[in-house]
Structures are given as C-alpha cells and as structure tokens.
mmCIF file of C-alpha atoms in Angstrom:
data_model
loop_
_atom_site.group_PDB
_atom_site.id
_atom_site.type_symbol
_atom_site.label_atom_id
_atom_site.label_comp_id
_atom_site.label_asym_id
_atom_site.label_seq_id
_atom_site.Cartn_x
_atom_site.Cartn_y
_atom_site.Cartn_z
ATOM 1 C CA MET T 1 4.940 22.632 52.918
ATOM 2 C CA LYS T 2 6.335 23.859 49.355
ATOM 3 C CA LYS T 3 4.877 21.808 46.672
ATOM 4 C CA LYS T 4 7.330 20.204 44.255
ATOM 5 C CA ASP T 5 7.700 21.231 40.622
ATOM 6 C CA TYR T 6 5.561 19.398 38.166
ATOM 7 C CA TYR T 7 8.361 18.689 35.685
ATOM 8 C CA GLN T 8 10.691 17.402 38.593
ATOM 9 C CA ILE T 9 7.816 14.959 39.608
ATOM 10 C CA LEU T 10 7.579 13.497 36.163
ATOM 11 C CA GLY T 11 11.191 13.594 35.564
ATOM 12 C CA ILE T 12 11.099 15.607 32.403
ATOM 13 C CA SER T 13 12.311 18.919 30.956
ATOM 14 C CA LYS T 14 10.323 21.901 30.644
ATOM 15 C CA ASN T 15 10.496 21.591 26.649
ATOM 16 C CA ALA T 16 9.027 17.912 26.736
ATOM 17 C CA ASN T 17 6.231 16.977 24.374
ATOM 18 C CA LYS T 18 3.121 15.395 25.154
ATOM 19 C CA SER T 19 4.595 12.253 24.136
ATOM 20 C CA ASP T 20 7.525 12.429 26.562
ATOM 21 C CA ILE T 21 5.040 13.370 29.199
ATOM 22 C CA LYS T 22 2.556 10.226 28.543
ATOM 23 C CA LYS T 23 5.817 8.004 28.430
ATOM 24 C CA SER T 24 7.313 9.478 31.964
ATOM 25 C CA TYR T 25 3.807 9.215 33.375
ATOM 26 C CA ARG T 26 2.983 5.653 32.190
ATOM 27 C CA LYS T 27 6.200 4.355 33.869
ATOM 28 C CA LEU T 28 5.809 6.220 36.975
ATOM 29 C CA ALA T 29 2.290 5.247 37.439
ATOM 30 C CA ILE T 30 2.827 1.726 36.881
ATOM 31 C CA LYS T 31 5.613 1.881 39.506
ATOM 32 C CA TYR T 32 3.545 3.444 42.234
ATOM 33 C CA HIS T 33 0.163 2.228 41.432
ATOM 34 C CA PRO T 34 -1.920 1.347 44.709
ATOM 35 C CA ASP T 35 -2.784 -1.961 43.367
ATOM 36 C CA ARG T 36 0.704 -3.011 43.165
ATOM 37 C CA ASN T 37 1.642 -1.325 46.518
ATOM 38 C CA GLN T 38 -1.489 -2.093 48.686
ATOM 39 C CA GLY T 39 -1.329 -0.417 52.184
ATOM 40 C CA ASN T 40 1.753 1.723 51.245
ATOM 41 C CA LYS T 41 0.476 5.200 52.216
ATOM 42 C CA ILE T 42 3.941 6.741 50.813
ATOM 43 C CA PHE T 43 3.284 5.238 47.518
ATOM 44 C CA GLU T 44 -0.279 6.280 47.332
ATOM 45 C CA GLU T 45 0.566 9.741 47.752
ATOM 46 C CA LYS T 46 3.439 9.731 45.279
ATOM 47 C CA PHE T 47 1.036 8.233 42.866
ATOM 48 C CA LYS T 48 -1.639 11.185 43.735
ATOM 49 C CA GLU T 49 1.209 13.720 43.170
ATOM 50 C CA ILE T 50 2.137 11.957 39.712
ATOM 51 C CA LYS T 51 -1.416 12.167 38.732
ATOM 52 C CA GLU T 52 -1.790 15.723 39.456
ATOM 53 C CA ALA T 53 1.456 16.562 37.649
ATOM 54 C CA TYR T 54 0.273 14.822 34.619
ATOM 55 C CA GLU T 55 -3.195 16.180 34.615
ATOM 56 C CA ILE T 56 -1.664 19.743 34.452
ATOM 57 C CA LEU T 57 1.061 19.277 32.074
ATOM 58 C CA ILE T 58 -0.791 17.224 29.559
ATOM 59 C CA ASP T 59 -3.517 20.029 29.090
ATOM 60 C CA ASP T 60 -1.956 22.891 26.975
ATOM 61 C CA LYS T 61 -4.063 25.721 28.802
ATOM 62 C CA LYS T 62 -2.958 24.233 32.144
ATOM 63 C CA ARG T 63 0.400 23.937 31.163
ATOM 64 C CA SER T 64 0.597 27.308 29.996
ATOM 65 C CA LEU T 65 -0.631 29.032 33.057
ATOM 66 C CA TYR T 66 1.541 26.788 35.389
ATOM 67 C CA ASP T 67 4.619 27.745 33.162
ATOM 68 C CA LYS T 68 3.563 31.273 33.724
ATOM 69 C CA TYR T 69 2.682 31.419 37.507
ATOM 70 C CA GLY T 70 3.714 28.219 38.826
ATOM 71 C CA HIS T 71 1.839 27.046 41.897
ATOM 72 C CA ASN T 72 0.790 30.497 42.766
ATOM 73 C CA VAL T 73 -1.976 30.476 39.883
ATOM 74 C CA ASN T 74 -4.514 29.751 42.460
ATOM 75 C CA ASN T 75 -3.616 32.978 44.221
ATOM 76 C CA ILE T 76 -4.451 35.039 41.197
ATOM 77 C CA ASN T 77 -7.689 37.013 41.568
ATOM 78 C CA ASP T 78 -8.980 35.866 38.118
ATOM 79 C CA ASN T 79 -11.960 33.281 38.002
ATOM 80 C CA GLU T 80 -10.808 32.308 34.542
ATOM 81 C CA PHE T 81 -7.288 31.268 35.726
ATOM 82 C CA THR T 82 -8.531 29.441 38.758
ATOM 83 C CA SER T 83 -11.127 27.304 36.712
ATOM 84 C CA GLU T 84 -8.725 26.615 34.101
ATOM 85 C CA PHE T 85 -6.246 25.175 36.533
ATOM 86 C CA THR T 86 -8.647 23.152 38.630
ATOM 87 C CA THR T 87 -7.637 19.473 38.443
ATOM 88 C CA SER T 88 -10.361 16.764 37.370
ATOM 89 C CA GLY T 89 -11.942 14.688 40.228
ATOM 90 C CA ASP T 90 -12.517 11.711 38.157
ATOM 91 C CA PHE T 91 -9.173 9.769 37.525
ATOM 92 C CA SER T 92 -10.570 7.010 35.357
ATOM 93 C CA ASP T 93 -10.832 9.303 32.170
ATOM 94 C CA ILE T 94 -7.095 10.389 32.476
ATOM 95 C CA PHE T 95 -5.808 6.882 33.641
ATOM 96 C CA GLY T 96 -7.704 5.346 30.754
ATOM 97 C CA ASP T 97 -6.253 7.804 28.036
ATOM 98 C CA VAL T 98 -2.737 6.695 28.822
ATOM 99 C CA PHE T 99 -3.143 3.135 29.723
ATOM 100 C CA GLY T 100 -6.082 1.859 27.593
ATOM 101 C CA ASP T 101 -7.267 -1.260 29.318
ATOM 102 C CA ILE T 102 -3.924 -2.369 31.028
ATOM 103 C CA PHE T 103 -5.733 -2.238 34.428
ATOM 104 C CA GLY T 104 -9.250 -2.770 33.245
ATOM 105 C CA VAL T 105 -10.226 0.883 32.269
ATOM 106 C CA LYS T 106 -11.530 1.041 28.892
ATOM 107 C CA LYS T 107 -13.878 3.355 27.102
ATOM 108 C CA LYS T 108 -17.029 1.455 25.920
ATOM 109 C CA SER T 109 -17.808 1.460 22.233
ATOM 110 C CA LYS T 110 -21.201 0.860 21.354
ATOM 111 C CA SER T 111 -20.208 -0.550 18.112
ATOM 112 C CA TYR T 112 -20.476 -4.370 17.708
ATOM 113 C CA LYS T 113 -17.428 -6.630 17.323
ATOM 114 C CA LYS T 114 -16.212 -7.555 13.907
ATOM 115 C CA GLY T 115 -17.285 -11.103 12.841
ATOM 116 C CA SER T 116 -14.590 -13.788 12.033
ATOM 117 C CA ASP T 117 -12.721 -14.120 8.834
ATOM 118 C CA ILE T 118 -13.189 -17.026 6.450
ATOM 119 C CA GLU T 119 -10.409 -18.869 4.617
ATOM 120 C CA TYR T 120 -11.219 -20.827 1.555
ATOM 121 C CA ASN T 121 -8.907 -22.622 -0.775
ATOM 122 C CA LEU T 122 -9.687 -22.533 -4.575
ATOM 123 C CA TYR T 123 -7.986 -24.830 -6.753
ATOM 124 C CA ILE T 124 -7.591 -23.688 -10.455
ATOM 125 C CA ASN T 125 -5.738 -24.599 -13.447
ATOM 126 C CA LEU T 126 -2.676 -22.741 -15.047
ATOM 127 C CA GLU T 127 -4.697 -21.975 -17.962
ATOM 128 C CA ASP T 128 -7.023 -19.963 -15.914
ATOM 129 C CA VAL T 129 -4.307 -17.742 -14.811
ATOM 130 C CA LEU T 130 -3.615 -16.799 -18.417
ATOM 131 C CA ASN T 131 -6.950 -15.100 -19.031
ATOM 132 C CA GLY T 132 -8.591 -14.665 -15.730
ATOM 133 C CA VAL T 133 -11.886 -16.874 -14.724
ATOM 134 C CA SER T 134 -15.036 -16.531 -12.651
ATOM 135 C CA LYS T 135 -15.495 -19.626 -10.119
ATOM 136 C CA SER T 136 -18.485 -20.214 -8.276
ATOM 137 C CA ILE T 137 -18.048 -21.667 -4.705
ATOM 138 C CA LYS T 138 -20.086 -22.513 -1.833
ATOM 139 C CA ILE T 139 -19.108 -21.565 1.699
ATOM 140 C CA ASN T 140 -20.450 -22.371 5.215
ATOM 141 C CA VAL T 141 -21.166 -18.720 6.829
ATOM 142 C CA ILE T 142 -22.782 -17.378 9.890
ATOM 143 C CA GLN T 143 -25.347 -14.680 8.467
ATOM 144 C CA LYS T 144 -27.936 -12.485 9.689
ATOM 145 C CA CYS T 145 -31.116 -14.764 10.836
ATOM 146 C CA SER T 146 -33.595 -15.131 7.960
ATOM 147 C CA LEU T 147 -36.405 -14.933 10.235
ATOM 148 C CA CYS T 148 -35.798 -12.122 12.477
ATOM 149 C CA TYR T 149 -33.430 -10.200 10.381
ATOM 150 C CA GLY T 150 -30.857 -9.986 13.124
ATOM 151 C CA SER T 151 -33.046 -8.346 15.919
ATOM 152 C CA GLY T 152 -32.846 -11.729 17.869
ATOM 153 C CA CYS T 153 -36.380 -11.288 18.913
ATOM 154 C CA ARG T 154 -39.785 -13.327 18.035
ATOM 155 C CA SER T 155 -42.052 -11.575 15.584
ATOM 156 C CA GLY T 156 -44.182 -9.071 17.216
ATOM 157 C CA PHE T 157 -41.800 -8.508 20.185
ATOM 158 C CA LYS T 158 -38.949 -5.988 20.790
ATOM 159 C CA LYS T 159 -35.598 -5.798 22.847
ATOM 160 C CA ASN T 160 -35.582 -4.300 26.267
ATOM 161 C CA ILE T 161 -32.963 -2.077 27.541
ATOM 162 C CA CYS T 162 -30.840 -3.567 30.187
ATOM 163 C CA ASN T 163 -32.072 -2.656 33.522
ATOM 164 C CA VAL T 164 -28.565 -3.223 35.028
ATOM 165 C CA CYS T 165 -26.417 -1.143 32.811
ATOM 166 C CA ARG T 166 -29.321 1.055 31.740
ATOM 167 C CA GLY T 167 -28.397 0.604 28.034
ATOM 168 C CA THR T 168 -24.685 1.726 28.298
ATOM 169 C CA GLY T 169 -23.215 -1.696 28.046
ATOM 170 C CA ASN T 170 -20.916 -1.255 30.797
ATOM 171 C CA LEU T 171 -20.559 -0.793 34.683
ATOM 172 C CA LYS T 172 -18.425 1.496 36.568
ATOM 173 C CA ILE T 173 -16.849 0.045 39.647
ATOM 174 C CA LYS T 174 -15.113 1.868 42.480
ATOM 175 C CA GLN T 175 -11.559 0.499 43.573
ATOM 176 C CA GLY T 176 -9.847 2.433 45.837
ATOM 177 C CA PHE T 177 -9.866 6.231 44.703
ATOM 178 C CA PHE T 178 -10.441 5.479 41.023
ATOM 179 C CA THR T 179 -13.219 3.876 38.960
ATOM 180 C CA VAL T 180 -12.701 0.958 36.703
ATOM 181 C CA GLN T 181 -15.215 0.467 33.675
ATOM 182 C CA GLN T 182 -16.372 -3.101 32.849
ATOM 183 C CA THR T 183 -18.709 -4.849 30.618
ATOM 184 C CA CYS T 184 -21.846 -5.421 31.907
ATOM 185 C CA PRO T 185 -22.494 -9.199 32.984
ATOM 186 C CA ASN T 186 -26.253 -8.802 32.359
ATOM 187 C CA CYS T 187 -26.399 -8.061 28.566
ATOM 188 C CA ASN T 188 -22.733 -8.584 27.967
ATOM 189 C CA GLY T 189 -22.297 -5.170 26.533
ATOM 190 C CA TYR T 190 -25.024 -5.288 24.013
ATOM 191 C CA CYS T 191 -26.980 -3.026 25.871
ATOM 192 C CA TYR T 192 -30.230 -4.926 25.534
ATOM 193 C CA ILE T 193 -32.122 -8.054 26.937
ATOM 194 C CA ILE T 194 -34.063 -10.268 24.862
ATOM 195 C CA ASN T 195 -37.086 -11.910 26.769
ATOM 196 C CA ASN T 196 -38.824 -13.443 23.671
ATOM 197 C CA PRO T 197 -35.891 -14.743 21.730
ATOM 198 C CA CYS T 198 -36.442 -15.903 17.962
ATOM 199 C CA TYR T 199 -37.261 -19.348 17.337
ATOM 200 C CA ILE T 200 -34.205 -20.119 14.937
ATOM 201 C CA CYS T 201 -31.418 -18.038 16.092
ATOM 202 C CA LYS T 202 -32.446 -18.305 19.824
ATOM 203 C CA GLY T 203 -31.838 -14.493 20.495
ATOM 204 C CA GLU T 204 -28.360 -14.166 18.652
ATOM 205 C CA GLY T 205 -29.634 -12.702 15.454
ATOM 206 C CA ILE T 206 -27.419 -15.043 13.439
ATOM 207 C CA GLU T 207 -27.538 -18.563 11.899
ATOM 208 C CA LYS T 208 -25.504 -20.933 9.986
ATOM 209 C CA CYS T 209 -26.024 -21.272 6.122
ATOM 210 C CA VAL T 210 -24.400 -22.288 2.945
ATOM 211 C CA LYS T 211 -23.724 -19.386 0.540
ATOM 212 C CA ASP T 212 -22.927 -19.277 -3.073
ATOM 213 C CA ILE T 213 -20.130 -16.709 -4.039
ATOM 214 C CA VAL T 214 -18.795 -15.883 -7.172
ATOM 215 C CA VAL T 215 -14.947 -15.184 -7.153
ATOM 216 C CA LYS T 216 -13.238 -13.486 -9.891
ATOM 217 C CA VAL T 217 -9.713 -14.656 -10.491
ATOM 218 C CA PRO T 218 -7.478 -11.872 -11.963
ATOM 219 C CA ILE T 219 -5.087 -12.669 -14.682
ATOM 220 C CA GLY T 220 -1.443 -13.503 -13.415
ATOM 221 C CA ILE T 221 -2.271 -14.489 -10.187
ATOM 222 C CA ASP T 222 0.111 -16.802 -8.517
ATOM 223 C CA ASP T 223 -0.029 -19.842 -6.251
ATOM 224 C CA GLY T 224 -0.372 -18.971 -2.433
ATOM 225 C CA ASP T 225 -1.956 -15.197 -3.415
ATOM 226 C CA LYS T 226 -5.245 -14.338 -1.486
ATOM 227 C CA ILE T 227 -8.175 -12.557 -2.790
ATOM 228 C CA ARG T 228 -9.873 -10.512 -0.029
ATOM 229 C CA LEU T 229 -13.717 -10.088 -0.262
ATOM 230 C CA ILE T 230 -14.680 -7.577 2.131
ATOM 231 C CA GLY T 231 -17.533 -8.266 4.244
ATOM 232 C CA LYS T 232 -18.280 -11.862 3.008
ATOM 233 C CA GLY T 233 -17.168 -13.570 6.193
ATOM 234 C CA ASN T 234 -19.125 -14.486 9.492
ATOM 235 C CA CYS T 235 -21.374 -11.824 11.047
ATOM 236 C CA SER T 236 -20.991 -11.037 14.831
ATOM 237 C CA ASN T 237 -24.126 -10.972 17.128
ATOM 238 C CA TYR T 238 -27.385 -9.766 15.646
ATOM 239 C CA GLY T 239 -25.882 -9.941 12.007
ATOM 240 C CA LYS T 240 -23.489 -6.972 12.447
ATOM 241 C CA ASN T 241 -19.912 -6.147 11.118
ATOM 242 C CA PRO T 242 -19.397 -9.308 8.993
ATOM 243 C CA GLY T 243 -15.525 -10.401 8.710
ATOM 244 C CA ASP T 244 -13.835 -10.910 5.296
ATOM 245 C CA LEU T 245 -13.650 -13.858 3.099
ATOM 246 C CA TYR T 246 -10.123 -14.701 1.960
ATOM 247 C CA ILE T 247 -9.629 -16.794 -1.006
ATOM 248 C CA CYS T 248 -6.408 -18.750 -1.170
ATOM 249 C CA ILE T 249 -5.344 -19.601 -4.824
ATOM 250 C CA LYS T 250 -3.896 -23.016 -5.295
ATOM 251 C CA ILE T 251 -2.771 -23.758 -8.626
ATOM 252 C CA ASN T 252 -2.975 -27.446 -9.981
ATOM 253 C CA LYS T 253 0.027 -29.041 -11.083
ATOM 254 C CA HIS T 254 0.417 -28.898 -15.027
ATOM 255 C CA ASN T 255 1.618 -31.837 -17.039
ATOM 256 C CA ILE T 256 3.864 -29.904 -19.228
ATOM 257 C CA PHE T 257 4.799 -26.207 -17.679
ATOM 258 C CA LYS T 258 6.311 -25.310 -14.361
ATOM 259 C CA ARG T 259 5.906 -21.689 -13.302
ATOM 260 C CA LYS T 260 8.378 -19.389 -11.467
ATOM 261 C CA GLY T 261 7.269 -16.021 -11.134
ATOM 262 C CA ASN T 262 5.721 -14.974 -14.616
ATOM 263 C CA ASP T 263 7.854 -17.260 -16.512
ATOM 264 C CA LEU T 264 7.315 -20.809 -17.695
ATOM 265 C CA TYR T 265 9.532 -23.718 -17.870
ATOM 266 C CA CYS T 266 9.238 -26.796 -19.798
ATOM 267 C CA ASN T 267 11.528 -29.900 -20.872
ATOM 268 C CA ILE T 268 11.210 -31.063 -24.650
ATOM 269 C CA PRO T 269 12.642 -34.219 -26.093
ATOM 270 C CA ILE T 270 14.454 -33.910 -29.364
ATOM 271 C CA SER T 271 15.988 -36.758 -31.446
ATOM 272 C CA PHE T 272 19.494 -37.610 -31.956
ATOM 273 C CA PHE T 273 19.463 -36.570 -35.483
ATOM 274 C CA MET T 274 17.746 -33.402 -34.964
ATOM 275 C CA ALA T 275 20.196 -32.337 -32.080
ATOM 276 C CA THR T 276 22.927 -33.222 -34.644
ATOM 277 C CA LEU T 277 21.565 -31.808 -37.956
ATOM 278 C CA GLY T 278 19.473 -28.944 -36.646
ATOM 279 C CA GLY T 279 15.885 -28.435 -37.544
ATOM 280 C CA GLU T 280 12.630 -26.995 -36.666
ATOM 281 C CA LEU T 281 10.317 -28.065 -33.704
ATOM 282 C CA LYS T 282 6.804 -27.281 -32.752
ATOM 283 C CA VAL T 283 6.551 -26.204 -29.351
ATOM 284 C CA PRO T 284 3.322 -25.917 -27.218
ATOM 285 C CA THR T 285 2.670 -22.724 -25.399
ATOM 286 C CA LEU T 286 -0.538 -21.452 -23.300
ATOM 287 C CA LEU T 287 -1.115 -19.188 -26.302
ATOM 288 C CA GLY T 288 -0.727 -21.592 -28.932
ATOM 289 C CA ASN T 289 2.042 -23.392 -30.887
ATOM 290 C CA VAL T 290 5.174 -21.652 -32.020
ATOM 291 C CA ILE T 291 8.059 -22.926 -34.067
ATOM 292 C CA LEU T 292 11.476 -23.222 -32.203
ATOM 293 C CA LYS T 293 14.936 -23.674 -34.323
ATOM 294 C CA ILE T 294 16.976 -26.014 -33.080
ATOM 295 C CA PRO T 295 20.604 -25.379 -34.450
ATOM 296 C CA CYS T 296 22.768 -28.210 -35.655
ATOM 297 C CA GLU T 297 25.079 -29.834 -32.964
ATOM 298 C CA THR T 298 22.779 -28.745 -30.063
ATOM 299 C CA GLN T 299 23.895 -30.590 -26.797
ATOM 300 C CA THR T 300 21.354 -32.097 -24.311
ATOM 301 C CA GLY T 301 20.257 -29.640 -21.411
ATOM 302 C CA THR T 302 20.501 -26.498 -23.890
ATOM 303 C CA MET T 303 18.045 -23.964 -22.865
ATOM 304 C CA PHE T 304 15.911 -21.782 -25.207
ATOM 305 C CA LYS T 305 14.309 -18.827 -24.523
ATOM 306 C CA ILE T 306 10.798 -17.759 -26.227
ATOM 307 C CA LYS T 307 10.013 -14.160 -25.268
ATOM 308 C CA ASN T 308 6.390 -13.057 -24.015
ATOM 309 C CA ARG T 309 5.201 -16.620 -24.029
ATOM 310 C CA GLY T 310 4.962 -16.783 -20.131
ATOM 311 C CA ILE T 311 2.251 -15.315 -17.919
ATOM 312 C CA LYS T 312 1.223 -11.775 -17.744
ATOM 313 C CA HIS T 313 2.137 -9.786 -14.786
ATOM 314 C CA LEU T 314 -0.789 -9.292 -12.190
ATOM 315 C CA LYS T 315 -0.732 -5.414 -12.184
ATOM 316 C CA ARG T 316 1.516 -4.557 -15.151
ATOM 317 C CA ASN T 317 1.286 -4.982 -18.944
ATOM 318 C CA LEU T 318 4.208 -7.150 -18.944
ATOM 319 C CA TRP T 319 4.652 -10.883 -19.975
ATOM 320 C CA GLY T 320 7.038 -13.509 -18.713
ATOM 321 C CA ASP T 321 8.944 -15.726 -21.007
ATOM 322 C CA LEU T 322 8.918 -19.412 -21.824
ATOM 323 C CA TYR T 323 12.237 -21.433 -21.568
ATOM 324 C CA CYS T 324 12.479 -24.728 -23.120
ATOM 325 C CA LYS T 325 15.166 -26.914 -22.014
ATOM 326 C CA VAL T 326 15.934 -29.859 -24.713
ATOM 327 C CA TYR T 327 17.259 -33.204 -24.063
ATOM 328 C CA ILE T 328 18.240 -35.717 -26.472
ATOM 329 C CA GLU T 329 16.230 -38.973 -26.575
ATOM 330 C CA THR T 330 18.113 -41.973 -27.350
ATOM 331 C CA PRO T 331 16.420 -44.076 -30.127
ATOM 332 C CA VAL T 332 14.878 -47.425 -29.016
ATOM 333 C CA ASN T 333 13.425 -50.516 -30.686
ATOM 334 C CA LEU T 334 15.831 -50.559 -33.451
ATOM 335 C CA ASN T 335 15.916 -53.183 -36.335
ATOM 336 C CA LYS T 336 19.116 -54.778 -37.622
ATOM 337 C CA TYR T 337 19.065 -52.326 -40.618
ATOM 338 C CA GLN T 338 18.842 -49.294 -38.293
ATOM 339 C CA LYS T 339 21.702 -50.616 -35.874
ATOM 340 C CA LYS T 340 23.987 -51.267 -38.618
ATOM 341 C CA ILE T 341 23.746 -47.838 -39.840
ATOM 342 C CA LEU T 342 24.411 -46.474 -36.591
ATOM 343 C CA TYR T 343 27.490 -48.933 -36.167
ATOM 344 C CA ASP T 344 28.807 -47.620 -39.456
ATOM 345 C CA LEU T 345 28.336 -44.138 -38.369
ATOM 346 C CA SER T 346 30.204 -44.757 -35.069
ATOM 347 C CA LEU T 347 33.193 -46.457 -36.943
ATOM 348 C CA SER T 348 33.271 -43.428 -39.332
ATOM 349 C CA LEU T 349 33.600 -41.221 -36.424
ATOM 350 C CA SER T 350 36.233 -43.139 -34.754
ATOM 351 C CA ASN T 351 38.343 -43.306 -37.676
ATOM 352 C CA ASN T 352 37.881 -39.750 -38.702
ATOM 353 C CA ASN T 353 39.308 -38.187 -35.635
ATOM 354 C CA SER T 354 36.705 -38.694 -32.677
ATOM 355 C CA GLU T 355 38.449 -35.770 -30.737
ATOM 356 C CA VAL T 356 37.201 -33.450 -33.363
ATOM 357 C CA ASN T 357 33.552 -34.793 -33.303
ATOM 358 C CA ASN T 358 33.483 -35.453 -29.539
ATOM 359 C CA PRO T 359 35.351 -32.568 -27.942
ATOM 360 C CA LYS T 360 33.650 -33.037 -24.549
ATOM 361 C CA SER T 361 34.583 -36.521 -24.307
ATOM 362 C CA LYS T 362 38.243 -35.704 -24.904
ATOM 363 C CA SER T 363 38.049 -33.005 -22.246
ATOM 364 C CA PHE T 364 36.434 -35.234 -19.742
ATOM 365 C CA PHE T 365 38.929 -38.278 -20.465
ATOM 366 C CA GLU T 366 41.997 -35.828 -19.944
ATOM 367 C CA LYS T 367 40.726 -34.999 -16.789
ATOM 368 C CA VAL T 368 40.252 -38.761 -15.794
ATOM 369 C CA LYS T 369 43.853 -39.195 -16.896
ATOM 370 C CA VAL T 370 45.081 -36.514 -14.510
ATOM 371 C CA PHE T 371 43.000 -37.961 -11.816
ATOM 372 C CA PHE T 372 44.587 -41.338 -11.914
ATOM 373 C CA LYS T 373 47.945 -39.770 -12.341
ATOM 374 C CA ASN T 374 47.472 -37.935 -9.086
ATOM 375 C CA LEU T 375 46.559 -41.250 -7.139
ATOM 376 C CA THR T 376 49.649 -42.938 -8.114
ATOM 377 C CA ARG T 377 52.302 -40.343 -6.856
#
C-alpha cells in the first residue's frame, strides 16, 4: 500500500515553516489522541501516521532527504541516508516538545521552584518624597534554616538519594504506546530522602523568622508605586530560590497639599481687602516659603501657578509646579465701628454705579430676569 505524502497528512504546504508544522500537528494530535478515542483502532493508526509525518518534517535533515527522495529514501544504498531518516522509537520526547504538560508529559527540571513573593505596605509622608528617605522595616519571612543551613538534616547526617526515582525526581510511566513522566511520589521531585531531619525545620530546610530590611525610597515616588527587592521574599524548600519583596508605597494625607502627578495643589485664604486692593502673600512650599503677588480685584477661586515648586520627577531632572487656589475669607467678629465702615462702603458702592463695581452681579441678575421672563410666556 502506497504511503501518503507527509505534507498531506499534516495538511500543510511544502514551504511551511516549523511553526506551521507544530501548529498543525498539535491540532491533529489532540483530535486523534488515543486517550480521547480509546478502543478506536482507526484513530490510533491515524495518530501514528501523524506522529511519523511530524517527526520527519520537523527535523531539517530528515525533511531535506524526504523532499529529495520521498518515501524511497530507505531504498537508497547509503547508510548515512537511512540512519538520518530513521524515526525515533520514543514518542514522549517529540510529544513533550509540542504539548509541554498538556497530557502530563513534562521535562523534569532539577532546579527548585521559586519561593513566594511578599508584599508590604510602607507609609511615608509627602516630605519624604521630596528628598528620598531610607526606612527600616520588619517583615515575617521564610528563610533558610539557621541550624542545618538548608540541608534539612540533623547535624552529622546526610540526605539519601531516593531509591524510587534514583535521584532523578521523576518517574516514567507507560500509558499505551507512549511514556508519561510524573513527579516522584516518594521524594516529591526533590531527588533525596531525609531519614534524620533537623530539629528546627523538620527536614524542610526553612524556618519562619522576623527580618530587618532597609528600604531606600527614591525621590519622586508616587502613591501606589512598588519597589521590588529581588531575592528578599520567602525561600522555597531547603532555602532555595527566594521570591521577591514588593514594597507598596502609601503616602499619608498632607494637611496642606494635594498631589496630582508631580504637581501640588493647595487652597489659600485671603482677606477681602487683599483681594480688593492687592498685596503680597507668604505661601508655604515643600522647599520653603515664597512670596506670591496678589493683584488687585482678585476674585475667589483664582488659581496661581508657582513654577518648579512641586515634586521632582522620578526618572528625569524635571520638577512639577505648585498651584495655589485663593478664596476670599469673609470677616467675622466685627465690632460696631468696623461694621459701620463696611456699611458706609456698601452705600458708597451702591450710590456710585454698582454695575461698574460688581460686573458679575449685573450679568447674573440679567440672566435671572431672562429666566423669569421665559417662565411667564
């Protein structure tokens, strides 16, 4: 019986790349996999056919020979050609290369898994952001055992190689015609057995402790930013591969300033007289006081910008600005004399064309008139 073309079996063109080959193979292998079609001999043969086609076409040398000689390559009297074209008897390697651990096939890595990360909320003041600061913190962390130094063994004893997996950390189990690799249940993949465990860590090589860490907070950091300290998190078994420590910055509420990006905002009260006549006002900033000139006839809600008095940019040599919003404070607790002065002033303004002195009032009341006029139509 004539064998089908390998490209037709995988449903790809002859100029397909390795990515196309793997993609097609993955799709077909999942469809015809024996575990999904138990007892179906037709699907099993189809699956073997797909595997054979993939194994030839994914290998550059085998594919080159197949493209040149087709299925007749094994009839050529050349040992080099026939040895190059022979397919592998162990399907687990090729299967694992494409599917990883989808069906349980996974190449064992003898490296220990990474320990878990730790998050810590660090509260700082806005002033700390201006110049940067170093903070000492205490964290609960899992570290290498202080008695056995991570070996897990009692003093004077050593770990024994696991007699089930023979130190490989995994077992190969045959399922049908292919081999599945699983973590050794005896040593849990660590390759060793501890018969005389450490008194403190009970053979795990780790213990809980409280650790002092100094955190350097950079200039310009913002609320919600995180500082990553590599290797300062929890250790995995036997004190290996510690995770990371993430410092989440929380900036305390300031009683004067509000921060938006690198800019600062504040509300400043001014007197009725300064708003009317103008003057100079001493304004606090994180870098010291500055003099702000208030022009005459300033209205409440006016925003003034003071350049470069905000927060320095975290990564660039740029400064934000300070925005001061003024509001007019109404005088309180006036005596009779003061009230009379203001009363005389109000009469003066009324008699002296109040529309000139209060243009916004005039505009507002004109709108009110139009509003009521429309209601009566």
